[in-house]
Each structure stands twice: as C-alpha cells, then as structure tokens.
PDB file of C-alpha atoms in Angstrom:
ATOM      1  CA  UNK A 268     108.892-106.620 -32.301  1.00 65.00           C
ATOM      2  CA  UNK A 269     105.257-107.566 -31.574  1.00 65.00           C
ATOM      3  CA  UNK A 270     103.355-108.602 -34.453  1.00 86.00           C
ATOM      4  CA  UNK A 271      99.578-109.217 -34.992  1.00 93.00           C
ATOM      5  CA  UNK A 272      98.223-110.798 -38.452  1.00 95.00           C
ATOM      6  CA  UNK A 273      94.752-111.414 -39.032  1.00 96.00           C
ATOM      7  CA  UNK A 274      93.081-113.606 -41.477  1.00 96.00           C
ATOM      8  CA  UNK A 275      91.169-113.266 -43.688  1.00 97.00           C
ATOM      9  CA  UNK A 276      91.627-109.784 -43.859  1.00 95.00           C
ATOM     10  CA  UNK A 277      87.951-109.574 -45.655  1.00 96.00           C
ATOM     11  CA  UNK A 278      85.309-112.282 -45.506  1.00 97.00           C
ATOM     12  CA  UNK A 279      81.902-112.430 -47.030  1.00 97.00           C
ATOM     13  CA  UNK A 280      79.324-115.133 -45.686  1.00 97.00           C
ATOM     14  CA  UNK A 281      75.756-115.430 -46.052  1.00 97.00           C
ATOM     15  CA  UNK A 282      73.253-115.415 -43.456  1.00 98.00           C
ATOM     16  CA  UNK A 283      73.257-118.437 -41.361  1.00 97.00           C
ATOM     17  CA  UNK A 284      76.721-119.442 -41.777  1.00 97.00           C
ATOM     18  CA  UNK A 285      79.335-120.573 -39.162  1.00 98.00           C
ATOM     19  CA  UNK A 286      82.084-117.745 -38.993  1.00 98.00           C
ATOM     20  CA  UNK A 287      85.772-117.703 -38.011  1.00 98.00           C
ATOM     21  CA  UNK A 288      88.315-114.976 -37.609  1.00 98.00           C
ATOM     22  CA  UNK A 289      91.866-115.756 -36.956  1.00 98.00           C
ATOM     23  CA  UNK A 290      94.439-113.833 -35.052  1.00 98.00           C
ATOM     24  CA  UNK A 291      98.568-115.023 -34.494  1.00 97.00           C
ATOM     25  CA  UNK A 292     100.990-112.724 -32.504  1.00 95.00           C
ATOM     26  CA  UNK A 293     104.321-113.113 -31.951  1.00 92.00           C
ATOM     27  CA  UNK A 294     105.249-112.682 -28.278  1.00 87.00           C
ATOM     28  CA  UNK A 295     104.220-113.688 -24.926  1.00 88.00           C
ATOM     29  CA  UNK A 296     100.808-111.563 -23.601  1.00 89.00           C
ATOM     30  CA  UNK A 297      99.447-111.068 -20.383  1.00 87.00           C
ATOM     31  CA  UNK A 298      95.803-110.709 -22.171  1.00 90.00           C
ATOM     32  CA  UNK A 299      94.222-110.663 -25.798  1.00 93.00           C
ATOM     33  CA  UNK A 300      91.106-108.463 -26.656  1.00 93.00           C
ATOM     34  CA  UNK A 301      88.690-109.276 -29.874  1.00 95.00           C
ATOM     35  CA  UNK A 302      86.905-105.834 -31.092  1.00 94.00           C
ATOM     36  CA  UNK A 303      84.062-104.768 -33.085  1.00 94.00           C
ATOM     37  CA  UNK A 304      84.359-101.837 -34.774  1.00 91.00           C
ATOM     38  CA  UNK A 305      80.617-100.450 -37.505  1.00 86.00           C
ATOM     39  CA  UNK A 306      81.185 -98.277 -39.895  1.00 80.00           C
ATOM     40  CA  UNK A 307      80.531 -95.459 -37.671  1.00 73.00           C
ATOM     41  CA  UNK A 308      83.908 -96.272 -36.451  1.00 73.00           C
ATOM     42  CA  UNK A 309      83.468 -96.351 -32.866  1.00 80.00           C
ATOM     43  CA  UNK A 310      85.205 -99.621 -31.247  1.00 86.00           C
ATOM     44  CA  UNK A 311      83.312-101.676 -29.096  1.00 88.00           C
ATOM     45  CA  UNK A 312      85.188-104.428 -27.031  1.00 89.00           C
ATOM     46  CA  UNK A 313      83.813-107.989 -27.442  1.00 94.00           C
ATOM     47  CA  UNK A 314      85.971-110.275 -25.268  1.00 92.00           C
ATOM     48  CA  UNK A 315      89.035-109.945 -23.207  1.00 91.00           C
ATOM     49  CA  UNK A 316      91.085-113.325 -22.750  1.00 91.00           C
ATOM     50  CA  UNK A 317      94.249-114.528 -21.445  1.00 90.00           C
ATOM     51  CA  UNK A 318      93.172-118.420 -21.573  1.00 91.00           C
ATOM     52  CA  UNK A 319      90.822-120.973 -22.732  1.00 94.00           C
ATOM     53  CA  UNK A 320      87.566-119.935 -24.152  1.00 96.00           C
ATOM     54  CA  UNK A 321      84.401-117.588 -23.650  1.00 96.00           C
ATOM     55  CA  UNK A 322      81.071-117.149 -24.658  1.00 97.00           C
ATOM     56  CA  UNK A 323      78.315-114.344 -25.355  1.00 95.00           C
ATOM     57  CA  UNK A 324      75.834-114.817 -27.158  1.00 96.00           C
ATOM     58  CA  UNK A 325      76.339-116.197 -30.527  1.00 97.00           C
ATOM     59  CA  UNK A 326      80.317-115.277 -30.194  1.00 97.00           C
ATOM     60  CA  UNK A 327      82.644-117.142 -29.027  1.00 98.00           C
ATOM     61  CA  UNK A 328      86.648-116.672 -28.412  1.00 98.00           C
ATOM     62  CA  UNK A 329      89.176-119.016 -28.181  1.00 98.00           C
ATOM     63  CA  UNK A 330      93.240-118.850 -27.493  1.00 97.00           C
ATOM     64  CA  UNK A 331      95.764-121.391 -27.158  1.00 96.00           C
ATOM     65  CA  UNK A 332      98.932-119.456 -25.430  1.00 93.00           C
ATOM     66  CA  UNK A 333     101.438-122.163 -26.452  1.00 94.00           C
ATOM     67  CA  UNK A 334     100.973-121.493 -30.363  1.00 95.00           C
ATOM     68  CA  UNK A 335     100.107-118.078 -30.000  1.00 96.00           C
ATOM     69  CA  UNK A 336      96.703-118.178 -31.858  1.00 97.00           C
ATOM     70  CA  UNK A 337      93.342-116.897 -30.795  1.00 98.00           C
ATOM     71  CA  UNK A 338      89.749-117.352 -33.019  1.00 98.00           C
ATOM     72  CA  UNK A 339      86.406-115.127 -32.872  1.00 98.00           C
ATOM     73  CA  UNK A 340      83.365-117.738 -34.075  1.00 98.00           C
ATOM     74  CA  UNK A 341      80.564-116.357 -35.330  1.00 98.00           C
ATOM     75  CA  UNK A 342      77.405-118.535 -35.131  1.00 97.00           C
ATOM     76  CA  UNK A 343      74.133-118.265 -37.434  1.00 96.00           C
ATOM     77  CA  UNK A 344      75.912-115.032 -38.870  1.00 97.00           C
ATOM     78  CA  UNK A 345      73.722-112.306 -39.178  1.00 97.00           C
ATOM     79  CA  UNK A 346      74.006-109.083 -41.516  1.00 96.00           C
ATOM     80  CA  UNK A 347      74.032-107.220 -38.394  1.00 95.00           C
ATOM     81  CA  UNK A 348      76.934-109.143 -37.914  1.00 96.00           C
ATOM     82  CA  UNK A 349      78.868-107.310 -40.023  1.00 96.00           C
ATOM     83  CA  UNK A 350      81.717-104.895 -38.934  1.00 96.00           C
ATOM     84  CA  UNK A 351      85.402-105.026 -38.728  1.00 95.00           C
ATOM     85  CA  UNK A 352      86.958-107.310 -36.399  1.00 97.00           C
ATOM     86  CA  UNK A 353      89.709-106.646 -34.865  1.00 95.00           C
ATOM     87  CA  UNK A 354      92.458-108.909 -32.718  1.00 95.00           C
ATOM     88  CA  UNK A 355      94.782-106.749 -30.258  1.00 92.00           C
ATOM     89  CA  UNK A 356      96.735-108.167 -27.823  1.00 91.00           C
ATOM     90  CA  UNK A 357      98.856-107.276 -24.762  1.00 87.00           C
ATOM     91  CA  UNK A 358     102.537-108.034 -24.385  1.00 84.00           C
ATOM     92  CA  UNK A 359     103.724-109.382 -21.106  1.00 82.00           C
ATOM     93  CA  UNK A 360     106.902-107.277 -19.278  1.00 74.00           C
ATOM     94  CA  UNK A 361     107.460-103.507 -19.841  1.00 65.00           C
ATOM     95  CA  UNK A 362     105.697-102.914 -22.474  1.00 64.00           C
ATOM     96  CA  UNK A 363     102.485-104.198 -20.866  1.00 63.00           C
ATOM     97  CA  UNK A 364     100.914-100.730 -20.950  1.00 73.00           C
ATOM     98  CA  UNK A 365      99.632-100.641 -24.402  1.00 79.00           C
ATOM     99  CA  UNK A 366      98.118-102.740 -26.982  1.00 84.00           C
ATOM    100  CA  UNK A 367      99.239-104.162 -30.395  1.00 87.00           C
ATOM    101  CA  UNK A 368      96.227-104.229 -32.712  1.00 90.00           C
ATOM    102  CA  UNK A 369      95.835-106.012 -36.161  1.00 92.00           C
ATOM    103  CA  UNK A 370      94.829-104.698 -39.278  1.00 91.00           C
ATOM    104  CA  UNK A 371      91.543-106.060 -38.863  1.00 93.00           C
ATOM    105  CA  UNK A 372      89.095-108.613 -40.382  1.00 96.00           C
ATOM    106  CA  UNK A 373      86.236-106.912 -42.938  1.00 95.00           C
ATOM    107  CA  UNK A 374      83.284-109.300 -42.352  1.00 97.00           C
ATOM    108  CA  UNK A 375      79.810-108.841 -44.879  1.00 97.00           C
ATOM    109  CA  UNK A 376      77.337-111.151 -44.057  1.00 97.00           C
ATOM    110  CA  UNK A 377      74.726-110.883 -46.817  1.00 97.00           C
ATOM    111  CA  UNK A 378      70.780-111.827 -46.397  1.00 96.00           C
TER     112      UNK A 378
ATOM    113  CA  UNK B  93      78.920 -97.427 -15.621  1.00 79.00           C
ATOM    114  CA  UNK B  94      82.294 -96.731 -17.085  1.00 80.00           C
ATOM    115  CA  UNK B  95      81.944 -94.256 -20.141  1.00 87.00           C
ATOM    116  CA  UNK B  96      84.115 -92.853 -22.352  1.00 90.00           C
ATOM    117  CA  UNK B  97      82.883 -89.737 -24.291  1.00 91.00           C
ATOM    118  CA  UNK B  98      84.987 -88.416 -27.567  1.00 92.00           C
ATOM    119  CA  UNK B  99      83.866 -85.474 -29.858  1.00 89.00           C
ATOM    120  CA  UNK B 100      83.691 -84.214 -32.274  1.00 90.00           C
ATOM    121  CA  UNK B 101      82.610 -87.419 -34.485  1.00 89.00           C
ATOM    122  CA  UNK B 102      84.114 -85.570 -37.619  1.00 92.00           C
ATOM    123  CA  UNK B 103      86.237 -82.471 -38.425  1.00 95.00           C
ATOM    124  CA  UNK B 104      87.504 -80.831 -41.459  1.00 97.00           C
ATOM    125  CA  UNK B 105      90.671 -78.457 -40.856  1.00 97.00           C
ATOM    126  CA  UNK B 106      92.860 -76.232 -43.283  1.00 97.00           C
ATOM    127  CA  UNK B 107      96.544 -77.098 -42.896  1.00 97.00           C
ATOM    128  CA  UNK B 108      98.297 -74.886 -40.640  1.00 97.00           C
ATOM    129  CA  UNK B 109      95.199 -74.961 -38.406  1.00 97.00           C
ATOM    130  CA  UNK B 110      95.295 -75.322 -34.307  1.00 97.00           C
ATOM    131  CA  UNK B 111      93.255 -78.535 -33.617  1.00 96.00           C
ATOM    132  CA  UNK B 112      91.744 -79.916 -29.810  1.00 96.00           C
ATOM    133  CA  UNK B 113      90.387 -83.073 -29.287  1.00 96.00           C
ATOM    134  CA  UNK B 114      89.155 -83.644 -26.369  1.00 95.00           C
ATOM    135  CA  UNK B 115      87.906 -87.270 -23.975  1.00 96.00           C
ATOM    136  CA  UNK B 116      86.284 -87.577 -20.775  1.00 96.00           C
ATOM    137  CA  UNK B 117      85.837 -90.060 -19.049  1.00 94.00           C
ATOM    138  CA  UNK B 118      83.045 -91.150 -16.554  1.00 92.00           C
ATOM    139  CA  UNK B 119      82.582 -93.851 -14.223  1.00 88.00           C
ATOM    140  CA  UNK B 120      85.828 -94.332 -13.086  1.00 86.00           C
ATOM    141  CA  UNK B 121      88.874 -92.974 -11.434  1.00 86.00           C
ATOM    142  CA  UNK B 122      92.264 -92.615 -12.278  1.00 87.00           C
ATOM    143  CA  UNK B 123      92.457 -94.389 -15.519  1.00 89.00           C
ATOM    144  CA  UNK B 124      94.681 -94.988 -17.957  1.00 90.00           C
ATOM    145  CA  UNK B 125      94.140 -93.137 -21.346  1.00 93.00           C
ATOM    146  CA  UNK B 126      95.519 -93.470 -24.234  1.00 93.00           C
ATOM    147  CA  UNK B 127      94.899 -91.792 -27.963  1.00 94.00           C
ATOM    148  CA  UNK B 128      95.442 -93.915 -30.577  1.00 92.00           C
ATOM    149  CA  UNK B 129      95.666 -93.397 -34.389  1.00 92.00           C
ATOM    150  CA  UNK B 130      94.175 -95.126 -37.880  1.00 86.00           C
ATOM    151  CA  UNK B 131      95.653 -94.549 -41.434  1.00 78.00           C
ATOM    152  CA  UNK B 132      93.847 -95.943 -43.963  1.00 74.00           C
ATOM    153  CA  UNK B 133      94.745 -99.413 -44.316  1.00 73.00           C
ATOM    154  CA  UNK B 134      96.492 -99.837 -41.146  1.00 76.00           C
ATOM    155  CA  UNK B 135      96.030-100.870 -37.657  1.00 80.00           C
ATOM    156  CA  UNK B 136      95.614 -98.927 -34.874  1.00 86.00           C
ATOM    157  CA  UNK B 137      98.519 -96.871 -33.517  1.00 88.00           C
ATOM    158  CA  UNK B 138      98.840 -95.543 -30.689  1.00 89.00           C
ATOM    159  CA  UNK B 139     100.259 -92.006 -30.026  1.00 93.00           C
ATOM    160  CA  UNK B 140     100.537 -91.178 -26.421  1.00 94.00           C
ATOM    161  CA  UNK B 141      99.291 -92.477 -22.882  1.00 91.00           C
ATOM    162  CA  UNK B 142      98.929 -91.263 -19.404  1.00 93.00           C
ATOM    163  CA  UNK B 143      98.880 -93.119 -15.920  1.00 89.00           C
ATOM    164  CA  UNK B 144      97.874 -89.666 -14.180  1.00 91.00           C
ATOM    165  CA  UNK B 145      97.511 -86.094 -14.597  1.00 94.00           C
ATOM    166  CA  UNK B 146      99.651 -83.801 -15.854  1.00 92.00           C
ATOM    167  CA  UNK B 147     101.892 -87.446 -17.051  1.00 92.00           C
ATOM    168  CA  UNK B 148     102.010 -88.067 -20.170  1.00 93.00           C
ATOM    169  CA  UNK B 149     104.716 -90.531 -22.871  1.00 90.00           C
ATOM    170  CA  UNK B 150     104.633 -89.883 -26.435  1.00 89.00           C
ATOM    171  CA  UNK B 151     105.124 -93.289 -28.222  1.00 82.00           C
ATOM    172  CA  UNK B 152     106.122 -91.877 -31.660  1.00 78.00           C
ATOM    173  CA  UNK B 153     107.393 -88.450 -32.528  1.00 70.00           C
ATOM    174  CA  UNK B 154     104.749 -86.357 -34.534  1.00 77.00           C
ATOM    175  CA  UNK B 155     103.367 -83.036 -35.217  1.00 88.00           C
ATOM    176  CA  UNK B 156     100.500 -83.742 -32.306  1.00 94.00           C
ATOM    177  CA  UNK B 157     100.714 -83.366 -28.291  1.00 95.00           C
ATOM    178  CA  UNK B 158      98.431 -84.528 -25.448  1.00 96.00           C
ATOM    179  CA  UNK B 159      97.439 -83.077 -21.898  1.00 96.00           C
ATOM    180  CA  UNK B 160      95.942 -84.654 -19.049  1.00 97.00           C
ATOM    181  CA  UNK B 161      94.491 -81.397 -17.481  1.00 96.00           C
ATOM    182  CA  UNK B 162      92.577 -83.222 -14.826  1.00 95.00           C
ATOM    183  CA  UNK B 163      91.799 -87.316 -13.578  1.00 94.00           C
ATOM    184  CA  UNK B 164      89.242 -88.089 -16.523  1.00 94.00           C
ATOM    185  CA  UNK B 165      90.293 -85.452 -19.523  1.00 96.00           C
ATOM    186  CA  UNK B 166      92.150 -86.366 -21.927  1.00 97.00           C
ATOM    187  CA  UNK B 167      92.935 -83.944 -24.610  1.00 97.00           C
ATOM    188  CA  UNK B 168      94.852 -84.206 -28.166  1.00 96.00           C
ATOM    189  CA  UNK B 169      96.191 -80.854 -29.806  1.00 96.00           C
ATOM    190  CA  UNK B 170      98.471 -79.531 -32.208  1.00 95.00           C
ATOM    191  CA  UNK B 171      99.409 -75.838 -33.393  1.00 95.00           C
ATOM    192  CA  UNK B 172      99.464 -76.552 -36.757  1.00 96.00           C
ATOM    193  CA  UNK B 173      97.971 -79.367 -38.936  1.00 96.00           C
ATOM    194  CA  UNK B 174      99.933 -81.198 -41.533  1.00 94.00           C
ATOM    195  CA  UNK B 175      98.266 -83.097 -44.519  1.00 94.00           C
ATOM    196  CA  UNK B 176      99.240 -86.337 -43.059  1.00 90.00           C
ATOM    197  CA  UNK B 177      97.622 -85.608 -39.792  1.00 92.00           C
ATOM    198  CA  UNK B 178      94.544 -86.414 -41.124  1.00 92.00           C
ATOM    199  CA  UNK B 179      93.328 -89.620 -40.075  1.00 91.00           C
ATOM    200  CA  UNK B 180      90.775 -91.455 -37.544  1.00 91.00           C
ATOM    201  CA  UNK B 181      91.637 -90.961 -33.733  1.00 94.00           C
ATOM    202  CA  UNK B 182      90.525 -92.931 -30.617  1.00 92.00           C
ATOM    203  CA  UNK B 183      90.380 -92.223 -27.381  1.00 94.00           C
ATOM    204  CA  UNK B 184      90.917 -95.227 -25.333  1.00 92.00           C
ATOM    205  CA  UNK B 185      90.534 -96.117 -21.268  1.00 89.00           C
ATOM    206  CA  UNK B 186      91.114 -98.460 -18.941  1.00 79.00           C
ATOM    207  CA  UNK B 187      91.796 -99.571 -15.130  1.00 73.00           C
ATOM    208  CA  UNK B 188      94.468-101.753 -15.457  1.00 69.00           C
ATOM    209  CA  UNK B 189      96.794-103.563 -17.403  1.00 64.00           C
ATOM    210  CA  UNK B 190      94.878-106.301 -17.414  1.00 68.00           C
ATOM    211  CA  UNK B 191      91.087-105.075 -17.609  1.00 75.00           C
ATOM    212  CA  UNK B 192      88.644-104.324 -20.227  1.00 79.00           C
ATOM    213  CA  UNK B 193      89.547-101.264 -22.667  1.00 82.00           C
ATOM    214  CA  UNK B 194      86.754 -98.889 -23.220  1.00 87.00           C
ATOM    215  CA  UNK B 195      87.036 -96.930 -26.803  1.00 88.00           C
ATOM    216  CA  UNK B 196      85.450 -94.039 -27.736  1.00 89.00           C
ATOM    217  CA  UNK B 197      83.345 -93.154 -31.055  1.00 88.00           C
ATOM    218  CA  UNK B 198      86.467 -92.121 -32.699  1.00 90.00           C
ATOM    219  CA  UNK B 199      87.016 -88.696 -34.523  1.00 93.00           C
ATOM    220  CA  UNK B 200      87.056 -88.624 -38.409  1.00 92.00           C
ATOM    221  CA  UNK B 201      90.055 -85.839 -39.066  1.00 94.00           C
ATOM    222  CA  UNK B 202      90.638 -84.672 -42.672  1.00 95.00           C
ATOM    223  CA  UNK B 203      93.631 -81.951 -43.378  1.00 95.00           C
ATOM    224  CA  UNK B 204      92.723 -79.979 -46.603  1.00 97.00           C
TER     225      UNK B 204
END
C-alpha cells in the first residue's frame, strides 16, 4: 500500500522566515506533485517532479528518489504564503493512473 | 489555456436528496478526469476516473456515481444523499500520466 506522510502537519512562522515542508512515500513513482490549496479550497498545483530540483519564484522543490523524500522551501515567507500544502505522488506500474495525496501541511505565516 | 471549471462552490442538501455535480473542462482534449473526495481531517480520496467518454472505474464502493456524457464533462450524482456524503469534492484533469494535474475550486457538500 502507498503511503504519503507529511510533516509538520501544521507550522506557524513569521514573516521573513526560511520554510520547509516534508513529504516521504513509500513506493516507487513515476512523478511527485507539491499543491497549494487557500481556504477557499480550490487546489492549485505548484510543482510537478520526478527528479532533482525546481524553482519558481520564492519556492523551491526538491526529491531524492533513492530515500523516497521530497521538500517544498519557502523563502522570505510571506502571510500570503499561507495555505495548506499538500505532497501527492504518483506510483509507477498499474496503478499509475491516480494520485496518492497526504494529509497536508497547515502553514500560518504571521506579519 | 487548459481550464477546469467546477460548480457549485457550496451546496446544502436534505438527506435522501438527488445531487449533480458537474466539471468541464476547456483547453484540452480527451483528458483524464477524475473526482476526488475530502473528509475532514483526511487526505484526498479519490472516487472515480475516466480515460474517455461514456468509461468510467469506481475506485471505492459508495452511495455516489459518475458520467462522462461527452470529451470534457464530467459529472458526479447520486439518487439519494446520505449524512456521510457530505464532504469537499474535486474535480481533477489531466493529459497524461505524467503531466501537470489541473484541480478545480472544489464543491463544499453538507448532508442535513
């Protein structure tokens, strides 16, 4: 069984500060997604990855395949910033079809 | 642009109630769709996809079915609402298995 944890699962910084989110799954993936979802509730994707490391902005996402861990950095948080992040990933073989999401990552960033 | 357009944002239903939720999709052709599900507290789980019209898997047995009516529609209904239907329900696309997923705005259902 595929499983996604997430740490912390709630995080409060204040504005300015360096932020990371953590994400470990337990099986092999063909691609891991990082998403922002405001209390609105509408999801909006942030980065796709199956290897290394991108960029946009002040984000940035990382994975390392071998130990099956991937990180969202926040830098010079902002209370805009603030949403729940989530870490889903996508399962190589037959059940490539769908995606296994975590519980999520409640991030306040405070002025 | 691809697009993905859910409605309504929120909706309050008496048990025993039909409900229709419906997606569309613009901007693209011949997606994958998919409806997914959040409880409180949980992640997101999803409930049923479709590679094409009228083809659609159910990936957990519920009170809820889906139709793919034409390329970019995507629609979630049931004939009667349960209590525990209630919940927060995505609409989801995308090209590939290995593209960027598009989400919708979500809908907000509460069962009274």
């Amino acid at each position: 069984k595929n499983e996604v944890e997430q740490s912390p699962q709630n995080l409060t910084a204040q504005e300015g500060e360096f932020i990371t989110i953590n994400c470990s799954y337990s099986v092999g993936i063909s691609a891991l997604h990082w998403l922002q979802q405001h209390p609105g509730g509408g999801i909006v994707s942030l980065f796709m990855l199956s290897s290394g490391k991108k960029k946009h902005g002040r984000l940035i996402a990382t994975i390392n395949i071998q130990e099956k861990h991937s990180s969202l950095h926040i830098t010079a948080s902002h209370p805009r910033d603030s949403a729940v992040y989530i870490c889903a990933v996508r399962p190589r073989g037959g059940s490539n079809y769908k995606l296994t999401f975590g519980k999520g990552t409640l991030l306040t960033v405070n002025p | 642009s691809q697009t993905i357009h859910q409605w309504p944002a929120t909706l309050v239903q008496p048990v025993g109630s039909p409900l229709s939720l419906e997606c569309t999709v613009e901007g693209t052709s011949n997606p994958n769709l998919y409806w997914y599900r959040q409880a409180a507290g949980r992640g997101l789980q999803l409930l049923f996809y479709s590679v094409g019209i009228g083809q659609i898997s159910s990936e957990v047995p519920q009170n809820l079915s889906a139709s793919r009516p034409q390329d970019r529609q995507f629609i979630l209904s049931s004939k009667k609402l349960l209590l525990s239907d209630s919940g927060f329900y995505l609409c989801a696309f995308h090209r590939g298995v290995n593209t960027e997923a598009f989400f919708g705005q979500g809908t907000r259902l509460t069962v009274v």
